[in-house]
Structure formats: C-alpha cells, structure tokens
Amino acid sequence: MSTAAPAPEDAAAAVARDSYGRLIAYLAARSHDIAAAEDALGDAFAAALAHWPVDGVPDAPEAWLLTTARRRLNDRWRHGRVEAGAEATLAIVFGELATVAEPQFPDERLKLMFVCAHPAIDPGARAALMLQTVLGLDAARIASAFLVAPATLSQRLVRAKTKIRQTGIAFEVPGADAWPERLVDVLEAIYAAYGTGWDDVAGTDPQRGDLAQEALTLAAMLVRLLPEAAEAWGLLALLAFCQSRASARRDSAGDYVPLHAQDTALWDRELLGVGEEALGRAATFATPGAFQLEAAIQSAHTQRCLGARVPEDAIVALYDARVALQPTIGAIVSRACAVGAASGPAAGLAALEAIAPDEVRGYQPYWAALAHLAAAQGDRATAQSARDRAVGLSTDPAVRRFLLRADSVGS
C-alpha cells in the first residue's frame, strides 16, 4: 500500500525546486526559445495548481508538466506568426517530446549553460542568464549575487533571450577550441549559484539550501563532461571544501559559527576527500586558475583547523597569487584579512584602506573585516561604526547576531 500522496502545492513546489532547470533546458534545447520555454512551463505549473487538487497529483509530475508545457508551446506557435521553416521544427520538437512518458528525460542543463555562454551574447548577461534559466533564480536574487541593480540585470536578460531566439544559436556543447572562452562563464555561474545558497546561514530558505547542493552536483557533472579542464576540477574542489563544513556553520541554538570555532567533528570527511582529490587532479594540468587557488586556500584553512601546521604567510602567498590572477573585490578583502592574521591588524587595515571606497560601499564582508581588524588594533570607534554598517548590510539573522556580540569585533 503506497503512502499518502503529497499535497498538490507541495508536489508542485518539489518539482519546481528539483527539476525546473532540467525542464526548461529540455524545452529550450528543442524550441531554441528560452523565453517561450519559461512562459510555457509557467503556464504548466499554473495548470497543475488548478487540476491537481481536483484530479490528484499524477504519478509522474515532471512528465505531466513537460507534456502540458509542450502543448502550451504548440498552441502559442500555431496561433502566432510562424516563421518560415518553423513547421518542420515543430514536427521534430513535438515528435521528440511526445515520446517522453517518464520523468527520466535527458539532463540538458549543462548544454543550456554552454548555450548561454555563446560569444554572441552580452558577456555581462551570460552567467546571470544561466542562473535564471537553469536554476530558476529571480532577477533580484541574481542581481544581488553580481552586485548590480535588478532593473539593469532584467534588461540584460531580456536582450540575451531575444538574441538567442533571433539568431537561432545552436544548443550544443562547443568544440574543444571554444571551451576556454565559454567555460569561464559556466564556472562563474555555478560558483554564484553556490554562493547564493551558501549565504543562507540560518537555513531559513530550503530552496537556497538545495541550491548549494545543486551547484555542487553541476560542478561534478562538469568535470565528467570536461575531464581535462583544470579550472572545472578547481571549482569542484572549492565547492566540496565549503560544503563539507555546512553542518558546522550553525550551533545548536542556530547561531553562526566562524571557521576557526567550528566543531571539526561535524565536517563531512567524504566531501573533504572529494575536495583534496579534485584539487590534486587540477594540479596535474599545471595551469593555475582562480578557482584552483581558492580551493587551495580552503584546503589550507581546513588542514590548519584539523591540527596541521600551515603558516599564515603561506595563506597570504596564495591570496597574492589569487589577486594577481583575478583581482575581484572578494579576493582583495579576503587577502587583507589574511595579511592581518599574518602581520598584525595594522597591516590588514592598511590593505583594506587601499581599496577604493566606491567598490566596497555595499559590500558586507569588507565592513565585517574592518570591524574585526579595527577592534584588534584597539580602535573601538572605527570597529563599532564598521560593525554597525556590516549588521545593516547583513540579510541573515544569524550573521547579525554574531556581529552584534561584543566579542565578534574584539577577538
């Protein structure tokens, strides 16, 4: 006897959380129209919420949604202006989709990510387009991840989808000669997706927690697709190291626990092994990259917390290489913290002061770092002001509580 069927709303939410990207990718890969695929799937979800409470949740919700979305696409094309040659395309598209009776349809997400990284698409929209179409993130959340205005990002996304539709960009993994150019954007998108899920320290948003795991899954898929791409292995290593500590980032009361204070017994040893193995695999190609260096830094922190002797200067050297290779604001701020740990708070503060104010005005990690280093230097006024700014920029209650504790800026 089977267990009770899930509530229709819960079933739809589960499919949206677990399969949105695969559904969009499957539809878009055959229709060559991301916006139309998104609209059709949105209609399918609306239909599910109307029919499932009456008819019951189907045994294969994904297949039901796929079939319904396919019909919506069919209706839209047949009732709209069909361009020359579209009828032949429709026959192929819907002939293929009609054979899909089970939810185990091909996982096309990585293909769609490489499509979104096509050189004809605006570079500023590529990674964001992947996050929206493959992972279903809204424009506001994506804009936050890339530190741009939501309205600006929305315009970029609309233009990118129009470009794909009008030019008929092929849905296929490019040849090896095009991998380096496109792979950079794919890696950035997966990393941004992980960061979006990782930022939910308090675990208040189940979708964001799942997003971190989804990003790790995509990274693992990527190295299987491109096993000789050193930076793909570097990204997998980085995400595995970070995810291995997920269970230790909060204590029993739900409060945030910084790395140095975490209970290492809670770390996932299997994921730590994945990280070390992936980092070693990346090193065999002798082509250092930003993700490999970030992974090496995480490995060093991990080993030190587990009792190994890792000099602070060694971590600074890794950050020096990371900033020289790709001077992102995150890497520069993190380097300043490492300098402060190795050479004293005055040196760390000097490194922070070298950053242009406009670049960090709304960057919360900068203000948290400034608060910590200023307190260590004995400048309580600066520490308090910076801490207040960091608290104001924090969206997570657990992080705010941590920053508001007196010892958070004095240790």
Short mmCIF file of C-alpha atoms in Angstrom, two decimals:
data_model
loop_
_atom_site.label_atom_id
_atom_site.label_comp_id
_atom_site.label_asym_id
_atom_site.label_seq_id
_atom_site.Cartn_x
_atom_site.Cartn_y
_atom_site.Cartn_z
CA MET A 1 0.00 0.00 0.00
CA SER A 2 1.50 3.32 -1.04
CA THR A 3 1.86 6.21 1.35
CA ALA A 4 -0.47 9.22 1.21
CA ALA A 5 0.00 11.37 -1.88
CA PRO A 6 1.67 14.74 -1.32
CA ALA A 7 -0.45 17.88 -1.31
CA PRO A 8 -0.69 19.42 -4.80
CA GLU A 9 1.08 22.60 -3.70
CA ASP A 10 3.89 20.60 -2.10
CA ALA A 11 4.25 18.37 -5.16
CA ALA A 12 4.46 21.38 -7.50
CA ALA A 13 6.97 23.10 -5.22
CA ALA A 14 9.12 19.96 -5.12
CA VAL A 15 9.22 19.71 -8.91
CA ALA A 16 10.00 23.43 -9.20
CA ARG A 17 12.82 23.03 -6.72
CA ASP A 18 14.28 19.81 -8.09
CA SER A 19 13.54 19.84 -11.82
CA TYR A 20 12.87 23.38 -13.02
CA GLY A 21 16.23 23.68 -14.72
CA ARG A 22 16.01 20.30 -16.40
CA LEU A 23 12.51 21.04 -17.69
CA ILE A 24 13.47 24.45 -19.06
CA ALA A 25 16.66 23.10 -20.59
CA TYR A 26 14.83 20.23 -22.29
CA LEU A 27 12.16 22.53 -23.74
CA ALA A 28 14.55 25.30 -24.72
CA ALA A 29 17.08 22.94 -26.28
CA ARG A 30 14.46 21.88 -28.78
CA SER A 31 12.49 25.09 -29.25
CA HIS A 32 15.54 27.43 -29.34
CA ASP A 33 13.41 29.95 -27.43
CA ILE A 34 14.24 30.30 -23.73
CA ALA A 35 11.58 32.92 -23.03
CA ALA A 36 8.86 30.82 -24.67
CA ALA A 37 10.00 27.75 -22.74
CA GLU A 38 9.84 29.69 -19.46
CA ASP A 39 6.36 31.03 -20.26
CA ALA A 40 5.09 27.60 -21.25
CA LEU A 41 6.45 25.97 -18.10
CA GLY A 42 4.94 28.76 -16.00
CA ASP A 43 1.57 28.03 -17.62
CA ALA A 44 2.08 24.33 -16.91
CA PHE A 45 2.67 24.98 -13.21
CA ALA A 46 -0.45 27.18 -13.11
CA ALA A 47 -2.42 24.38 -14.73
CA ALA A 48 -1.04 21.89 -12.21
CA LEU A 49 -2.22 24.01 -9.29
CA ALA A 50 -5.67 24.17 -10.92
CA HIS A 51 -6.01 20.48 -11.85
CA TRP A 52 -4.05 18.51 -9.26
CA PRO A 53 -6.29 19.46 -6.31
CA VAL A 54 -9.23 18.03 -8.28
CA ASP A 55 -7.67 15.14 -10.21
CA GLY A 56 -4.91 14.24 -7.77
CA VAL A 57 -1.16 14.53 -8.16
CA PRO A 58 -0.03 12.39 -11.14
CA ASP A 59 2.37 9.51 -10.64
CA ALA A 60 4.96 11.33 -12.74
CA PRO A 61 4.56 15.07 -12.04
CA GLU A 62 7.59 16.04 -14.14
CA ALA A 63 6.26 14.24 -17.21
CA TRP A 64 2.81 15.82 -16.69
CA LEU A 65 4.35 19.28 -16.55
CA LEU A 66 6.55 18.59 -19.56
CA THR A 67 3.59 17.42 -21.64
CA THR A 68 1.48 20.40 -20.60
CA ALA A 69 4.29 22.85 -21.34
CA ARG A 70 4.78 21.25 -24.73
CA ARG A 71 1.11 21.76 -25.52
CA ARG A 72 1.32 25.40 -24.46
CA LEU A 73 4.31 25.92 -26.76
CA ASN A 74 2.43 24.20 -29.57
CA ASP A 75 -0.65 26.40 -29.07
CA ARG A 76 1.38 29.60 -28.97
CA TRP A 77 3.28 28.80 -32.12
CA ARG A 78 0.22 27.67 -34.08
CA HIS A 79 -1.82 30.71 -33.07
CA GLY A 80 1.02 33.16 -33.61
CA ARG A 81 3.05 34.11 -36.61
CA VAL A 82 5.06 31.04 -37.60
CA GLU A 83 8.26 31.93 -39.36
CA ALA A 84 9.50 30.11 -42.42
CA GLY A 85 10.73 26.66 -41.56
CA ALA A 86 9.10 26.65 -38.13
CA GLU A 87 6.56 23.98 -39.05
CA ALA A 88 9.35 21.49 -39.71
CA THR A 89 10.94 22.40 -36.40
CA LEU A 90 7.63 21.94 -34.61
CA ALA A 91 7.26 18.46 -36.03
CA ILE A 92 10.67 17.48 -34.71
CA VAL A 93 10.23 19.17 -31.35
CA PHE A 94 6.86 17.75 -30.53
CA GLY A 95 7.59 14.39 -32.06
CA GLU A 96 10.50 14.04 -29.63
CA LEU A 97 8.58 15.37 -26.66
CA ALA A 98 5.63 13.10 -27.31
CA THR A 99 7.85 10.08 -26.70
CA VAL A 100 8.73 11.27 -23.19
CA ALA A 101 6.34 9.37 -20.94
CA GLU A 102 8.51 9.20 -17.82
CA PRO A 103 10.34 11.90 -15.86
CA GLN A 104 13.76 10.44 -16.66
CA PHE A 105 14.30 12.73 -19.62
CA PRO A 106 17.86 13.75 -20.52
CA ASP A 107 19.56 16.29 -18.28
CA GLU A 108 20.28 19.13 -20.68
CA ARG A 109 21.30 21.74 -18.10
CA LEU A 110 24.99 21.89 -18.92
CA LYS A 111 24.22 22.15 -22.61
CA LEU A 112 21.96 25.10 -21.91
CA MET A 113 24.66 26.71 -19.78
CA PHE A 114 27.12 26.50 -22.66
CA VAL A 115 24.47 27.97 -24.97
CA CYS A 116 24.08 30.91 -22.58
CA ALA A 117 27.86 31.41 -22.76
CA HIS A 118 27.79 31.88 -26.54
CA PRO A 119 30.12 34.74 -27.63
CA ALA A 120 27.22 36.45 -29.41
CA ILE A 121 25.53 37.06 -26.04
CA ASP A 122 26.47 40.06 -23.92
CA PRO A 123 29.25 38.94 -21.52
CA GLY A 124 27.50 40.76 -18.67
CA ALA A 125 24.40 38.62 -19.13
CA ARG A 126 25.82 35.14 -19.65
CA ALA A 127 26.24 33.88 -16.09
CA ALA A 128 23.03 35.62 -15.00
CA LEU A 129 21.13 34.00 -17.87
CA MET A 130 22.34 30.60 -16.71
CA LEU A 131 21.18 31.24 -13.16
CA GLN A 132 17.73 32.26 -14.32
CA THR A 133 17.11 29.63 -16.98
CA VAL A 134 18.90 26.64 -15.49
CA LEU A 135 18.33 27.23 -11.78
CA GLY A 136 15.17 29.32 -11.80
CA LEU A 137 16.50 32.25 -9.75
CA ASP A 138 14.66 35.55 -9.94
CA ALA A 139 16.31 38.71 -11.22
CA ALA A 140 16.54 40.33 -7.79
CA ARG A 141 18.48 37.44 -6.29
CA ILE A 142 20.77 37.19 -9.31
CA ALA A 143 21.39 40.94 -9.22
CA SER A 144 22.39 40.65 -5.58
CA ALA A 145 24.87 37.90 -6.41
CA PHE A 146 26.56 40.06 -9.06
CA LEU A 147 26.24 43.39 -7.22
CA VAL A 148 24.19 45.10 -9.95
CA ALA A 149 20.79 46.81 -9.97
CA PRO A 150 17.83 44.43 -10.59
CA ALA A 151 16.44 46.65 -13.36
CA THR A 152 19.78 46.63 -15.17
CA LEU A 153 20.04 42.88 -14.91
CA SER A 154 16.48 42.34 -16.12
CA GLN A 155 17.21 44.37 -19.26
CA ARG A 156 20.32 42.31 -19.94
CA LEU A 157 18.39 39.07 -19.57
CA VAL A 158 15.62 40.16 -21.95
CA ARG A 159 18.17 41.20 -24.57
CA ALA A 160 20.07 37.92 -24.20
CA LYS A 161 16.95 35.77 -24.67
CA THR A 162 15.93 37.82 -27.69
CA LYS A 163 19.40 37.32 -29.17
CA ILE A 164 19.19 33.55 -28.75
CA ARG A 165 15.75 33.41 -30.36
CA GLN A 166 16.50 35.73 -33.28
CA THR A 167 19.87 34.26 -34.20
CA GLY A 168 18.98 30.61 -33.63
CA ILE A 169 22.06 29.91 -31.52
CA ALA A 170 22.73 26.18 -31.51
CA PHE A 171 22.04 24.19 -28.35
CA GLU A 172 25.18 22.14 -28.21
CA VAL A 173 28.42 21.83 -26.28
CA PRO A 174 31.02 23.66 -28.39
CA GLY A 175 34.17 22.07 -29.73
CA ALA A 176 37.31 21.90 -27.62
CA ASP A 177 38.70 25.06 -29.18
CA ALA A 178 35.77 27.07 -27.77
CA TRP A 179 35.81 25.57 -24.24
CA PRO A 180 38.17 28.06 -22.60
CA GLU A 181 36.11 31.03 -23.73
CA ARG A 182 32.74 29.59 -22.70
CA LEU A 183 33.86 27.59 -19.69
CA VAL A 184 34.77 30.74 -17.75
CA ASP A 185 31.14 31.90 -17.73
CA VAL A 186 29.80 28.45 -16.86
CA LEU A 187 32.16 28.21 -13.90
CA GLU A 188 31.21 31.69 -12.69
CA ALA A 189 27.51 30.84 -12.85
CA ILE A 190 27.90 27.63 -10.87
CA TYR A 191 30.03 29.43 -8.29
CA ALA A 192 27.50 32.27 -8.00
CA ALA A 193 24.71 29.72 -7.56
CA TYR A 194 26.62 28.04 -4.76
CA GLY A 195 27.29 31.36 -3.09
CA THR A 196 23.61 32.25 -3.19
CA GLY A 197 22.72 29.03 -1.38
CA TRP A 198 25.71 29.23 0.96
CA ASP A 199 24.71 32.71 2.14
CA ASP A 200 21.58 31.30 3.78
CA VAL A 201 23.45 30.58 7.01
CA ALA A 202 20.31 30.32 9.12
CA GLY A 203 18.77 27.73 6.79
CA THR A 204 15.54 29.71 6.55
CA ASP A 205 15.09 29.14 2.81
CA PRO A 206 15.02 25.44 1.81
CA GLN A 207 15.34 26.34 -1.86
CA ARG A 208 18.60 28.14 -1.24
CA GLY A 209 19.97 25.22 0.76
CA ASP A 210 19.10 22.93 -2.13
CA LEU A 211 20.76 25.41 -4.48
CA ALA A 212 24.13 24.91 -2.82
CA GLN A 213 23.85 21.16 -3.30
CA GLU A 214 22.61 21.65 -6.87
CA ALA A 215 25.67 23.75 -7.67
CA LEU A 216 27.92 21.02 -6.30
CA THR A 217 26.10 18.49 -8.49
CA LEU A 218 26.56 20.68 -11.57
CA ALA A 219 30.27 21.04 -10.79
CA ALA A 220 30.58 17.26 -10.61
CA MET A 221 28.71 16.91 -13.92
CA LEU A 222 31.04 19.46 -15.48
CA VAL A 223 34.24 17.56 -14.71
CA ARG A 224 32.67 14.44 -16.21
CA LEU A 225 31.87 16.41 -19.34
CA LEU A 226 35.26 18.15 -19.49
CA PRO A 227 37.70 15.95 -17.56
CA GLU A 228 40.77 17.83 -18.81
CA ALA A 229 39.59 21.29 -17.70
CA ALA A 230 41.77 22.20 -14.71
CA GLU A 231 39.53 25.03 -13.52
CA ALA A 232 36.48 22.77 -13.57
CA TRP A 233 38.32 20.49 -11.13
CA GLY A 234 39.32 23.56 -9.14
CA LEU A 235 35.70 24.65 -8.82
CA LEU A 236 34.61 21.17 -7.74
CA ALA A 237 37.34 21.16 -5.11
CA LEU A 238 36.35 24.60 -3.83
CA LEU A 239 32.67 23.74 -3.52
CA ALA A 240 33.41 20.38 -1.90
CA PHE A 241 35.61 22.02 0.75
CA CYS A 242 32.97 24.64 1.51
CA GLN A 243 30.07 22.19 1.53
CA SER A 244 31.94 19.81 3.81
CA ARG A 245 31.56 22.38 6.59
CA ALA A 246 27.87 23.13 6.07
CA SER A 247 26.70 21.24 9.16
CA ALA A 248 29.15 23.07 11.43
CA ARG A 249 28.27 26.62 10.42
CA ARG A 250 25.49 26.84 13.00
CA ASP A 251 25.42 25.70 16.62
CA SER A 252 22.53 24.01 18.44
CA ALA A 253 20.90 27.40 19.03
CA GLY A 254 21.05 28.27 15.34
CA ASP A 255 23.82 30.85 15.75
CA TYR A 256 26.54 31.38 13.17
CA VAL A 257 29.90 29.74 13.94
CA PRO A 258 33.02 31.13 12.19
CA LEU A 259 35.52 28.72 10.67
CA HIS A 260 38.08 28.86 13.46
CA ALA A 261 35.45 27.98 16.07
CA GLN A 262 33.68 25.17 14.24
CA ASP A 263 33.45 21.64 15.61
CA THR A 264 35.55 19.78 13.06
CA ALA A 265 33.89 16.51 14.06
CA LEU A 266 30.84 17.78 12.19
CA TRP A 267 32.75 18.21 8.94
CA ASP A 268 31.90 15.80 6.14
CA ARG A 269 35.07 13.75 5.64
CA GLU A 270 33.84 12.29 2.37
CA LEU A 271 33.44 15.76 0.85
CA LEU A 272 36.83 16.79 2.22
CA GLY A 273 38.25 13.80 0.36
CA VAL A 274 36.44 14.87 -2.81
CA GLY A 275 37.96 18.33 -2.44
CA GLU A 276 41.51 17.10 -1.97
CA GLU A 277 41.22 14.61 -4.82
CA ALA A 278 39.78 17.23 -7.20
CA LEU A 279 42.45 19.76 -6.23
CA GLY A 280 45.15 17.17 -6.87
CA ARG A 281 43.62 16.33 -10.23
CA ALA A 282 43.59 20.02 -11.17
CA ALA A 283 47.26 20.38 -10.25
CA THR A 284 48.26 17.68 -12.76
CA PHE A 285 47.46 20.05 -15.63
CA ALA A 286 49.93 22.70 -14.39
CA THR A 287 47.63 25.55 -15.43
CA PRO A 288 46.79 27.51 -12.25
CA GLY A 289 43.49 29.36 -12.12
CA ALA A 290 41.39 31.40 -9.73
CA PHE A 291 39.19 28.52 -8.60
CA GLN A 292 42.19 26.28 -8.02
CA LEU A 293 43.81 28.95 -5.86
CA GLU A 294 40.59 29.50 -3.91
CA ALA A 295 40.36 25.75 -3.37
CA ALA A 296 43.99 25.65 -2.21
CA ILE A 297 43.21 28.41 0.30
CA GLN A 298 40.22 26.46 1.60
CA SER A 299 42.36 23.33 1.85
CA ALA A 300 44.96 25.24 3.88
CA HIS A 301 42.33 26.60 6.28
CA THR A 302 40.84 23.14 6.63
CA GLN A 303 44.16 21.47 7.32
CA ARG A 304 45.09 24.08 9.92
CA CYS A 305 41.79 23.61 11.76
CA LEU A 306 42.43 19.87 11.76
CA GLY A 307 45.78 20.41 13.50
CA ALA A 308 48.27 20.66 10.64
CA ARG A 309 50.89 23.42 10.74
CA VAL A 310 50.02 25.84 7.96
CA PRO A 311 51.92 29.17 8.27
CA GLU A 312 49.84 32.32 7.88
CA ASP A 313 52.38 33.57 5.34
CA ALA A 314 51.56 30.60 3.13
CA ILE A 315 47.90 31.61 3.02
CA VAL A 316 48.88 35.21 2.22
CA ALA A 317 51.03 33.93 -0.65
CA LEU A 318 48.06 32.03 -2.04
CA TYR A 319 45.93 35.16 -1.83
CA ASP A 320 48.69 37.18 -3.52
CA ALA A 321 48.58 34.77 -6.44
CA ARG A 322 44.78 34.83 -6.46
CA VAL A 323 44.59 38.63 -6.56
CA ALA A 324 47.32 38.86 -9.21
CA LEU A 325 45.39 36.45 -11.39
CA GLN A 326 41.93 37.94 -10.87
CA PRO A 327 41.59 40.98 -8.56
CA THR A 328 37.94 40.59 -7.51
CA ILE A 329 36.75 42.61 -4.54
CA GLY A 330 36.10 39.42 -2.59
CA ALA A 331 39.64 38.19 -3.07
CA ILE A 332 41.13 41.57 -2.17
CA VAL A 333 39.17 41.81 1.08
CA SER A 334 39.99 38.22 1.98
CA ARG A 335 43.67 38.89 1.33
CA ALA A 336 43.54 41.86 3.72
CA CYS A 337 42.17 39.57 6.43
CA ALA A 338 44.95 37.07 5.76
CA VAL A 339 47.55 39.86 5.93
CA GLY A 340 46.07 40.95 9.24
CA ALA A 341 46.38 37.43 10.62
CA ALA A 342 49.97 37.05 9.40
CA SER A 343 51.42 40.52 10.05
CA GLY A 344 49.11 42.14 12.56
CA PRO A 345 45.92 44.22 12.37
CA ALA A 346 47.71 47.39 11.27
CA ALA A 347 48.93 45.66 8.12
CA GLY A 348 45.46 44.26 7.49
CA LEU A 349 43.87 47.67 7.94
CA ALA A 350 46.37 49.20 5.52
CA ALA A 351 45.38 46.62 2.92
CA LEU A 352 41.70 47.45 3.42
CA GLU A 353 42.34 51.19 3.22
CA ALA A 354 43.96 50.71 -0.20
CA ILE A 355 40.59 49.68 -1.64
CA ALA A 356 38.58 52.39 -3.39
CA PRO A 357 35.58 53.32 -1.18
CA ASP A 358 33.08 53.09 -4.05
CA GLU A 359 33.96 49.43 -4.57
CA VAL A 360 33.01 48.38 -1.04
CA ARG A 361 30.24 50.78 -0.12
CA GLY A 362 27.65 48.00 -0.05
CA TYR A 363 29.96 45.01 0.36
CA GLN A 364 29.21 43.46 3.75
CA PRO A 365 32.38 41.35 4.13
CA TYR A 366 34.52 44.49 3.88
CA TRP A 367 32.78 46.14 6.82
CA ALA A 368 32.88 42.96 8.89
CA ALA A 369 36.62 42.65 8.21
CA LEU A 370 37.16 46.32 9.05
CA ALA A 371 35.28 45.89 12.32
CA HIS A 372 37.38 42.88 13.30
CA LEU A 373 40.75 44.39 12.41
CA ALA A 374 39.98 47.80 13.93
CA ALA A 375 38.94 46.15 17.20
CA ALA A 376 42.12 44.08 17.21
CA GLN A 377 44.06 47.32 16.70
CA GLY A 378 42.25 48.92 19.64
CA ASP A 379 40.27 51.43 17.57
CA ARG A 380 36.89 50.84 19.17
CA ALA A 381 35.16 53.77 17.45
CA THR A 382 36.03 52.56 13.97
CA ALA A 383 35.21 48.99 14.96
CA GLN A 384 31.78 49.98 16.22
CA SER A 385 30.96 52.08 13.18
CA ALA A 386 32.09 49.32 10.80
CA ARG A 387 30.20 46.69 12.75
CA ASP A 388 27.00 48.74 12.55
CA ARG A 389 27.48 49.01 8.79
CA ALA A 390 28.10 45.27 8.49
CA VAL A 391 25.00 44.48 10.54
CA GLY A 392 22.91 46.78 8.36
CA LEU A 393 24.13 45.05 5.20
CA SER A 394 23.53 41.53 6.55
CA THR A 395 20.33 39.82 5.45
CA ASP A 396 20.71 36.77 7.67
CA PRO A 397 19.62 36.93 11.32
CA ALA A 398 22.34 34.50 12.41
CA VAL A 399 25.07 36.70 10.96
CA ARG A 400 23.57 39.81 12.52
CA ARG A 401 23.51 38.15 15.95
CA PHE A 402 27.12 37.10 15.54
CA LEU A 403 28.24 40.59 14.60
CA LEU A 404 26.32 42.17 17.46
CA ARG A 405 28.04 40.03 20.05
CA ALA A 406 30.72 42.05 21.84
CA ASP A 407 33.48 39.56 21.15
CA SER A 408 32.81 39.47 17.40
CA VAL A 409 34.88 42.61 16.89
CA GLY A 410 37.32 42.11 19.70
CA SER A 411 38.79 38.69 19.03
#
